[in-house]
Short mmCIF file of C-alpha atoms in Angstrom, two decimals:
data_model
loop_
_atom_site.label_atom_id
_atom_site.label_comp_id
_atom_site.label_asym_id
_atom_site.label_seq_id
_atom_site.Cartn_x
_atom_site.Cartn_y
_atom_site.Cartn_z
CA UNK A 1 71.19 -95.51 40.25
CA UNK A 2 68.72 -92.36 39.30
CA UNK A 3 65.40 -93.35 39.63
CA UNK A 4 62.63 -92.31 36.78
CA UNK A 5 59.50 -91.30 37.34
CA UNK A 6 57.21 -91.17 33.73
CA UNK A 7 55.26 -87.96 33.81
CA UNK A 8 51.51 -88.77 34.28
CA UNK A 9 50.96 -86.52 31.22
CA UNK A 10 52.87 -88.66 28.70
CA UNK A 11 51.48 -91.71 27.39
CA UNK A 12 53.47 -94.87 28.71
CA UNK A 13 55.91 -96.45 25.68
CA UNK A 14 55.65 -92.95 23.80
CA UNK A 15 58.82 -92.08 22.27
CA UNK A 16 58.73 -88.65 23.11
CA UNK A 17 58.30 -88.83 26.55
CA UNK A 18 59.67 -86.57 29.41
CA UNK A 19 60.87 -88.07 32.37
CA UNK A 20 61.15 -86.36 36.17
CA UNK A 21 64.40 -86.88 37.38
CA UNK A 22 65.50 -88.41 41.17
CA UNK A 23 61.59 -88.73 42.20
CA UNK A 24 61.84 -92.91 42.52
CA UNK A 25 63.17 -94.92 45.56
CA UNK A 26 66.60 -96.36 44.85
CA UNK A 27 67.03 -99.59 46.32
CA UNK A 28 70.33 -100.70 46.00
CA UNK A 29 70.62 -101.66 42.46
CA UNK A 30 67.38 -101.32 42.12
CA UNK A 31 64.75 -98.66 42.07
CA UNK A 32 61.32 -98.34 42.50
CA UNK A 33 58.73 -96.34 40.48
CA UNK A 34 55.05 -95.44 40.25
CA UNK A 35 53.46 -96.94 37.34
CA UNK A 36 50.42 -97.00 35.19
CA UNK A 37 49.20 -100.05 33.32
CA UNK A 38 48.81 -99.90 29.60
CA UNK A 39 46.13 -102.52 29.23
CA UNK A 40 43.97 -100.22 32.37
CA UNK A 41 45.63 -96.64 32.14
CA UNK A 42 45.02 -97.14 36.14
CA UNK A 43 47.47 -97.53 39.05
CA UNK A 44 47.90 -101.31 39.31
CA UNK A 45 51.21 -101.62 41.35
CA UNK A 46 55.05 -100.86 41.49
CA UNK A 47 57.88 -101.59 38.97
CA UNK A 48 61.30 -102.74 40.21
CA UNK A 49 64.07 -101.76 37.61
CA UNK A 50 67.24 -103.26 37.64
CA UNK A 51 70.45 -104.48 36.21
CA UNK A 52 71.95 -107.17 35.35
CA UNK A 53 74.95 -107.92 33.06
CA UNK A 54 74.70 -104.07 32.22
CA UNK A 55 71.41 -104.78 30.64
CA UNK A 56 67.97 -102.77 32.52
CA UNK A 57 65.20 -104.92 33.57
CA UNK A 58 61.71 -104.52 35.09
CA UNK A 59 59.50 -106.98 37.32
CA UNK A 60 55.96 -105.61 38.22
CA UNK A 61 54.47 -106.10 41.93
CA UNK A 62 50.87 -106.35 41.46
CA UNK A 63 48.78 -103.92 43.54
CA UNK A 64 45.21 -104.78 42.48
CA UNK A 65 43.95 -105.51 45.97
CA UNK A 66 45.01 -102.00 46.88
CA UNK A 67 42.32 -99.42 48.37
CA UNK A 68 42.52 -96.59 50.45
CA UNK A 69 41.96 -98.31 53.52
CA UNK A 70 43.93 -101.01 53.25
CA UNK A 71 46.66 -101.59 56.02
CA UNK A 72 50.32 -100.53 54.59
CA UNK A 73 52.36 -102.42 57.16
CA UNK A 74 50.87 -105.44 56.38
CA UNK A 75 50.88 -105.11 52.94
CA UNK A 76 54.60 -104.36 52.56
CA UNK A 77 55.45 -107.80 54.95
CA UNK A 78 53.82 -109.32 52.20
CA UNK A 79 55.96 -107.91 49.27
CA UNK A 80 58.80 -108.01 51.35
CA UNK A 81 58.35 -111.92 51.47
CA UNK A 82 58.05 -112.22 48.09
CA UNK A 83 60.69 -109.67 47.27
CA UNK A 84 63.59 -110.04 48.88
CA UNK A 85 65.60 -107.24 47.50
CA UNK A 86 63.28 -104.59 49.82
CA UNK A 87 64.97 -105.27 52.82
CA UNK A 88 64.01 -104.02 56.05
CA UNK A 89 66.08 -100.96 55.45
CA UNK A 90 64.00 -99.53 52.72
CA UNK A 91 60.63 -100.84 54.18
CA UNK A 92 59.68 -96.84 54.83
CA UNK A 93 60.55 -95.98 51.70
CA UNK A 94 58.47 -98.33 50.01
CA UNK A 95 55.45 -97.23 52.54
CA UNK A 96 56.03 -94.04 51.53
CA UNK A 97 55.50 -94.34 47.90
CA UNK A 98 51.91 -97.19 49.23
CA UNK A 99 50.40 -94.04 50.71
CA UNK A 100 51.07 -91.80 47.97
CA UNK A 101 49.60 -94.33 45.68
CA UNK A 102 46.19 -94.35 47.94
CA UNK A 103 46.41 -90.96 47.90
CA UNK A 104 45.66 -91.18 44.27
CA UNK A 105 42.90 -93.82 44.59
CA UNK A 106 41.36 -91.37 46.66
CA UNK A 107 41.15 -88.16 44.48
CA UNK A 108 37.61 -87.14 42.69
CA UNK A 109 35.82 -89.97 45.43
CA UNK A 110 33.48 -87.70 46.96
CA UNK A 111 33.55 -85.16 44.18
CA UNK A 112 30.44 -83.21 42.96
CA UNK A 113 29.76 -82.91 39.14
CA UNK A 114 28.73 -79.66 37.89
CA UNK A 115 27.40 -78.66 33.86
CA UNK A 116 30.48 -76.80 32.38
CA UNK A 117 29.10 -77.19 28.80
CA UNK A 118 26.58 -77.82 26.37
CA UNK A 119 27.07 -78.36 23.12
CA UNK A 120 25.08 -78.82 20.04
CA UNK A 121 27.23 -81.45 18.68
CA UNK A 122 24.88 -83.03 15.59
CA UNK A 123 22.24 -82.22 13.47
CA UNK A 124 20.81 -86.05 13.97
CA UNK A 125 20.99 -87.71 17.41
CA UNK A 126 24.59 -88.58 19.26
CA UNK A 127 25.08 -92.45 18.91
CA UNK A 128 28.43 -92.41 21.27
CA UNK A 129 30.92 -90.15 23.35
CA UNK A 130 34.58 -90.76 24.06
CA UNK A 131 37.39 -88.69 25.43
CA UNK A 132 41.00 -89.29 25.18
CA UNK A 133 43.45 -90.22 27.95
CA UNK A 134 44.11 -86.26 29.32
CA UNK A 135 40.41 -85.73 29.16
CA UNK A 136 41.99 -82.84 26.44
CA UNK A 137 39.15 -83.60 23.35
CA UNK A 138 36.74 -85.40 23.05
CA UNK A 139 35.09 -86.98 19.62
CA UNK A 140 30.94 -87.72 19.27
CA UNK A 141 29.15 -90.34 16.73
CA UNK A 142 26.19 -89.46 14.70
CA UNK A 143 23.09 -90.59 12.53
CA UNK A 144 24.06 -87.76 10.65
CA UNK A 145 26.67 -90.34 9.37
CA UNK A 146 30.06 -88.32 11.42
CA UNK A 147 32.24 -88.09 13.74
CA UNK A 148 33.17 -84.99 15.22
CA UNK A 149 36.23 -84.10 17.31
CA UNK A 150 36.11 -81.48 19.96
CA UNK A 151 38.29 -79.23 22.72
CA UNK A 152 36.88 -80.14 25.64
CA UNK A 153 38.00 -76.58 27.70
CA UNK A 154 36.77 -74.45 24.51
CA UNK A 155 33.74 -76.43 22.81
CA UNK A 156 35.32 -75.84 19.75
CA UNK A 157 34.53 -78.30 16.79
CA UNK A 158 38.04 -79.22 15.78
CA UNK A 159 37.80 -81.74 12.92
CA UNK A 160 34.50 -83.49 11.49
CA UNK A 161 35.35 -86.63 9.94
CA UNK A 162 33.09 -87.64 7.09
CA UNK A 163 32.97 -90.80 4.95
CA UNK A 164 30.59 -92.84 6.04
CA UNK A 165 27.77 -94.13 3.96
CA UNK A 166 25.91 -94.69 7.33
CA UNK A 167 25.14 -94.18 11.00
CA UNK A 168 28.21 -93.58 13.34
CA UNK A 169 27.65 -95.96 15.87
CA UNK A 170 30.98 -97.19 17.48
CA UNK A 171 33.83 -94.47 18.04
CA UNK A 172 37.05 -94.94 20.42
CA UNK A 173 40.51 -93.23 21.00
CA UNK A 174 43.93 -95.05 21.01
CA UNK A 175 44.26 -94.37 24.76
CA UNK A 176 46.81 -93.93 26.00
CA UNK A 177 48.66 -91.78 22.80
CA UNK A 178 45.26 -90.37 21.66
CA UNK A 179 46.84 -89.79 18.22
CA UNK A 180 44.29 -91.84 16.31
CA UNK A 181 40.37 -92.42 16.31
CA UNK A 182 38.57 -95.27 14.93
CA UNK A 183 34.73 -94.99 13.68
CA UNK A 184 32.34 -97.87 13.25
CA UNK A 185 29.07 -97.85 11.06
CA UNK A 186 26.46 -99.61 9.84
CA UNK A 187 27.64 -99.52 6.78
CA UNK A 188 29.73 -102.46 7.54
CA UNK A 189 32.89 -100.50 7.38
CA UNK A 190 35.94 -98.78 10.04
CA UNK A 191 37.90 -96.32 9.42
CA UNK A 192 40.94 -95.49 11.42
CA UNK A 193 41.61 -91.55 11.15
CA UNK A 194 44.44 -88.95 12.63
CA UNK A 195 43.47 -86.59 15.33
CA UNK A 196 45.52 -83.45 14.09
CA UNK A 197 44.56 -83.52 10.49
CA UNK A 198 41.61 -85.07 10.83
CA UNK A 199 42.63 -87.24 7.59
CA UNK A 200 41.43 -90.71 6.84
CA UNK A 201 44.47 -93.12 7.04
CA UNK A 202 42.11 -96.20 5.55
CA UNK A 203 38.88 -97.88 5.49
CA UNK A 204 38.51 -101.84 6.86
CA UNK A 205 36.12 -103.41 4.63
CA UNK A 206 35.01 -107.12 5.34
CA UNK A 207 31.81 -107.12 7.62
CA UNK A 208 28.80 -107.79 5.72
CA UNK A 209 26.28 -106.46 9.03
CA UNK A 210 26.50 -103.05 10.66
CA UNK A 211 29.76 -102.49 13.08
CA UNK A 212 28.23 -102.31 16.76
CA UNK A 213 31.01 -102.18 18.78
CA UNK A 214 35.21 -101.71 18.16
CA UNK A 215 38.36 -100.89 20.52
CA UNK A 216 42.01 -100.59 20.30
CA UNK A 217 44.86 -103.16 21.79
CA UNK A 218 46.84 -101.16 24.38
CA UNK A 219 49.57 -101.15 22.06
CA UNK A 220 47.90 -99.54 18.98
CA UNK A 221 49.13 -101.71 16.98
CA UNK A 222 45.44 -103.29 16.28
CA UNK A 223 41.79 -102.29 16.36
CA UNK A 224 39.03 -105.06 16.88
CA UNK A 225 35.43 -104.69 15.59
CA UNK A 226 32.21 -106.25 16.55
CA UNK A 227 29.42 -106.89 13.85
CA UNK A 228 25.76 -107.91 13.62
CA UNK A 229 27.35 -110.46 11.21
CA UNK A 230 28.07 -112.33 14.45
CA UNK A 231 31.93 -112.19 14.07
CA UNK A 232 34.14 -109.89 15.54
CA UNK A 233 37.55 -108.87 13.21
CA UNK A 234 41.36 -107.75 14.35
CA UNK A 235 42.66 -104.86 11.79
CA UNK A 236 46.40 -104.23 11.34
CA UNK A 237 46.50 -100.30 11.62
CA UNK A 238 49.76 -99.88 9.56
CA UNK A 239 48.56 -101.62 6.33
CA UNK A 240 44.85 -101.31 6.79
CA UNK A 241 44.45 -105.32 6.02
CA UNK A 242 42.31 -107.39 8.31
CA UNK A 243 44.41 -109.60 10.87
CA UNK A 244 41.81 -111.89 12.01
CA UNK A 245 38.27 -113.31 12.37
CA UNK A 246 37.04 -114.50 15.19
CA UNK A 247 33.93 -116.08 16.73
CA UNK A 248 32.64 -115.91 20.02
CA UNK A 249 34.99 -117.56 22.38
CA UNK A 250 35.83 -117.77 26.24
CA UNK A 251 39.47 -116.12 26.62
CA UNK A 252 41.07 -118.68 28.73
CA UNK A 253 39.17 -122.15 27.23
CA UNK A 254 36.66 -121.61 25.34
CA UNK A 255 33.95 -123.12 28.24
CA UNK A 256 30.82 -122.17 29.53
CA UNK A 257 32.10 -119.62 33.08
CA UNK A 258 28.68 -118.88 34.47
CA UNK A 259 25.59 -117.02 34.22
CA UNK A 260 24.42 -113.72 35.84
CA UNK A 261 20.78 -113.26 36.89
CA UNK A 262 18.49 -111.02 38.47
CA UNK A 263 17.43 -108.37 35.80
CA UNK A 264 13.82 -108.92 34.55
CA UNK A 265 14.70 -107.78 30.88
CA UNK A 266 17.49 -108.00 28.15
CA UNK A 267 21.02 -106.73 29.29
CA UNK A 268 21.99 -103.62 27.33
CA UNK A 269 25.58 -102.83 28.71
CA UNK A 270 28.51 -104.21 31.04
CA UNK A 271 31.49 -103.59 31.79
CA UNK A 272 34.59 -104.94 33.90
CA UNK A 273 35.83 -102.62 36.60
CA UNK A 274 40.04 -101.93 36.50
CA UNK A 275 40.99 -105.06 38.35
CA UNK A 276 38.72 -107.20 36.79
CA UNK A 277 37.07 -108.33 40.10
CA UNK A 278 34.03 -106.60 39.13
CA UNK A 279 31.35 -107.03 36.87
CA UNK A 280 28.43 -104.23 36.08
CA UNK A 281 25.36 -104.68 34.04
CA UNK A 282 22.96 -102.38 32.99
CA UNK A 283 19.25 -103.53 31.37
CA UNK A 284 16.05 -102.61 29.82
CA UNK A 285 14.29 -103.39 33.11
CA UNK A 286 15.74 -99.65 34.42
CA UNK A 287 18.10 -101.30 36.91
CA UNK A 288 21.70 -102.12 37.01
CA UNK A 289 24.18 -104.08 39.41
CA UNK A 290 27.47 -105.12 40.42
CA UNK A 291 28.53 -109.03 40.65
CA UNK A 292 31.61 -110.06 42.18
CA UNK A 293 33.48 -112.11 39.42
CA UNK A 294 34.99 -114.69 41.76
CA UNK A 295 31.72 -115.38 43.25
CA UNK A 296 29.17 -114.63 40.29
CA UNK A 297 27.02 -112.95 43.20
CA UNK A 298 25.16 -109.48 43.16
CA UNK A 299 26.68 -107.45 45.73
CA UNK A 300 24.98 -104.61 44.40
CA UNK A 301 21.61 -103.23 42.86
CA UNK A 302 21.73 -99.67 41.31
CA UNK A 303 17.85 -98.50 41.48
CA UNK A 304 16.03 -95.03 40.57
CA UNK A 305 16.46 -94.46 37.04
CA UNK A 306 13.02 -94.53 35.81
CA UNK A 307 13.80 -96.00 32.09
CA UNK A 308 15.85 -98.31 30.54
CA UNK A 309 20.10 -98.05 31.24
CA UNK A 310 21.74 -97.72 27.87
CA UNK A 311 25.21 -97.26 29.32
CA UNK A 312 27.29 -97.92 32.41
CA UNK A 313 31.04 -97.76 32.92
CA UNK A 314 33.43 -97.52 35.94
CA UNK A 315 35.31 -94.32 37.16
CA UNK A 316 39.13 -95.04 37.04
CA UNK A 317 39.30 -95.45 40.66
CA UNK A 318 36.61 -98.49 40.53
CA UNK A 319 34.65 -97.03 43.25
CA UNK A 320 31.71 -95.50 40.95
CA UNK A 321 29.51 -96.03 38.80
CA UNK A 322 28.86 -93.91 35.90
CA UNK A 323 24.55 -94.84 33.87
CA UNK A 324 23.16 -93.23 31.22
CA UNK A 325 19.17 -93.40 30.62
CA UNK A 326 16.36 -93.25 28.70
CA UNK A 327 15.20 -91.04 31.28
CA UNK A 328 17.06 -88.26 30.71
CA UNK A 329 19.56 -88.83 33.41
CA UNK A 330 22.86 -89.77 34.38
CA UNK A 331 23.82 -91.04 37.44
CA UNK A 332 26.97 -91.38 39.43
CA UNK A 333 26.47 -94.57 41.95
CA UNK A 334 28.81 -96.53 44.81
CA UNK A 335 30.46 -99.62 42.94
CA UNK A 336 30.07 -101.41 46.10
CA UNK A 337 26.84 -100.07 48.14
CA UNK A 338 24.49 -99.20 45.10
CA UNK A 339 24.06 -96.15 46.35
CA UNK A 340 22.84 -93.09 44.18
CA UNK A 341 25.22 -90.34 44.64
CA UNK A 342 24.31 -87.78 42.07
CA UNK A 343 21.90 -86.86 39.32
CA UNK A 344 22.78 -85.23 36.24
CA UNK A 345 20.17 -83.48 35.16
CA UNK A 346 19.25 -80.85 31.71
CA UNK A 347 19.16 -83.39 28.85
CA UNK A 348 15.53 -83.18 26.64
CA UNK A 349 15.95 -87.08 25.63
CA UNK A 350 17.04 -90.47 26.39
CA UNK A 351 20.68 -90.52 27.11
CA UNK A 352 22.89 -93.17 24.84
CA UNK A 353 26.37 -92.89 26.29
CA UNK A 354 28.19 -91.48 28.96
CA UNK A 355 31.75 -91.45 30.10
CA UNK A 356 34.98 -90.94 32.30
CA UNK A 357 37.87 -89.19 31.51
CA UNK A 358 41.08 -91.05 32.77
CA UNK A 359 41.47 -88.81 36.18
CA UNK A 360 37.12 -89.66 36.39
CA UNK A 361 36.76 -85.76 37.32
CA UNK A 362 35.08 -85.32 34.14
CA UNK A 363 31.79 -86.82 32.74
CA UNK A 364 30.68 -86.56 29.20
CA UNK A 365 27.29 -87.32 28.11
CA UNK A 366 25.24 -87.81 24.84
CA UNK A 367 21.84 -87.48 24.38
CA UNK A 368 19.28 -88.10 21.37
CA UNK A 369 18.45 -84.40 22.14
CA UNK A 370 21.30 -83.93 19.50
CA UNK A 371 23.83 -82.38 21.99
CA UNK A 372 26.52 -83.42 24.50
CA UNK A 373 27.19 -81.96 28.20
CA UNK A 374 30.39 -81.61 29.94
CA UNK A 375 30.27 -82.66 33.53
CA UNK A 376 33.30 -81.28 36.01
#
């Protein structure tokens, strides 16, 4: 059996995707390939794809406790207990294709950000920055009520998408197909538009308090929004009609988990890292950290910004830290030391959003200076 290999620049279930042919580990009937998550858009772990009955399967190994130092003997014992298929004959092979999967947790960690652009993206301050999966275009929200869409390599303004009665406030890409952008407002409505024309596909009314916050299921098949209204909604993307209302709920039963302290003012951002074993928080008091979410302890404190953190968000990778402040500054921090890496510097205002690309080797940044800066 031919082993396939999905080309990292194809988006995983796209119908149109090209495949590399003979560049997976055949194992018998089996074979083994590299993989990236849909839910994450991260390397999680290995498939195994099989037969049986003339019908092709999958089963995932889960590789979340992967890092670049962990021991690759060891670790493949382990699988090869609870796979038996990966006999002792293909143990190399599948050590092989461990290392070349550290060897991709390790890109971009000890890489230097320099300015490769500025842009005068608004006429009104930037509310939020997002780039798509290839780190291709990028797309910046407004008071001045728009979105715009951009070429990251050129700076050109590619589409402005206009509509809103409002302030732009919430913005995302479908990650990982990047074919369609969503756009949040206070004016209680999304709208879900299309990347190459720019053209609004429809407009999801039902909140009756501005939109805050909104994202995309890993399918695209749904987008959620979050609402001062205190409700958050699911919206069915093909027919524009709302799916769902929810309240505010604990995902596996609806109990009280636990409580984070240490910050001496209100929380204004966190985020998961890629694995889910980490949790970052970023306040008013000027300080963030990292908690461990088996634990619910501070392993980290992030200190030196000099105003309140608007924004923080983890590099693909997990091992850094990307804040945004109302000090002007971004800064790129250890996930698990606290240490401050690197400032980015040039912005003339508070920062309100910051970002990775998918790879994390580029940084975007929006400021209430009215522009955005391109970090490489």
């Amino acid at each position: 059996m031919i082993c396939r290999v999905r080309s990292g620049s194809e988006s995983p279930g796209s119908s149109n995707a090209t495949f590399q042919e003979g560049c997976g580990l055949p194992l018998g009937n089996y074979c083994l390939n590299d993989y990236l998550t849909m839910k994450s858009y991260h390397l999680a772990g290995i498939m195994l794809e099989y037969e049986t009955s003339g019908e092709l399967k999958t089963k995932c190994i889960d590789l979340l406790n992967l890092s670049p130092s962990t021991d690759v003997n060891a670790l493949v014992e382990e699988i090869q207990k609870a796979e038996p298929v990966i006999t002792a004959s293909r143990s190399d092979q599948v050590k092989l294709l461990l290392r070349r999967l550290q060897d991709k947790l390790r890109q971009h960690s000890n890489h230097q950000f320099y300015l490769f652009k500025v842009l005068r993206a608004h006429i009104l301050p930037l509310t939020n920055v997002a780039l798509n999966k290839s780190g291709s275009c990028f797309i910046t929200g407004s008071y001045d009520r728009t979105c715009k869409l951009w070429d990251t390599a050129s700076g050109e303004e590619l589409h402005t998408l206009e509509g809103h009665r409002n302030v732009v406030y919430a913005i995302a890409f479908n990650n990982p197909y990047g074919d369609k952008i969503a756009t949040g407002s206070f004016d209680k409505t999304c709208k879900l538009w299309s990347v190459d024309t720019g053209k609004c596909y429809h407009t999801f009314r039902g909140h009756t308090a501005e939109i805050v916050c909104l994202s995309f299921n890993p399918q695209s098949t749904l987008v959620a929004t979050g609402s001062m209204d205190t409700t958050a909604k699911l919206w069915d993307i093909q027919n524009g009609e709302e799916a769902l209302t929810l309240t505010l709920w604990d995902a596996a039963n609806g109990k009280y988990v636990a409580t984070l302290t240490g910050h001496d003012d209100e929380i204004l951002d966190s985020c998961f890292d890629y694995t889910g074993k980490l949790i970052a928080t970023a306040s008013a008091d000027g300080t963030a950290r990292v908690f461990s979410a088996a634990t619910r302890k501070c392993i980290a404190r992030l200190e030196g910004h000099e105003g309140e953190i608007s924004k923080i968000s983890f590099n693909p990778q997990g091992n850094r830290l990307l804040t945004g402040s109302a000090d002007k500054t971004a800064r790129i921090w250890d996930a698990q030391t606290g240490q401050c890496l690197q400032v980015l510097e040039g912005h003339t205002d508070e920062i309100f959003s910051c970002a990775f690309n998918y790879k994390g080797n580029i940084i975007i940044t929006g400021s209430k200076d009215n522009t955005c800066r391109i970090w490489r």
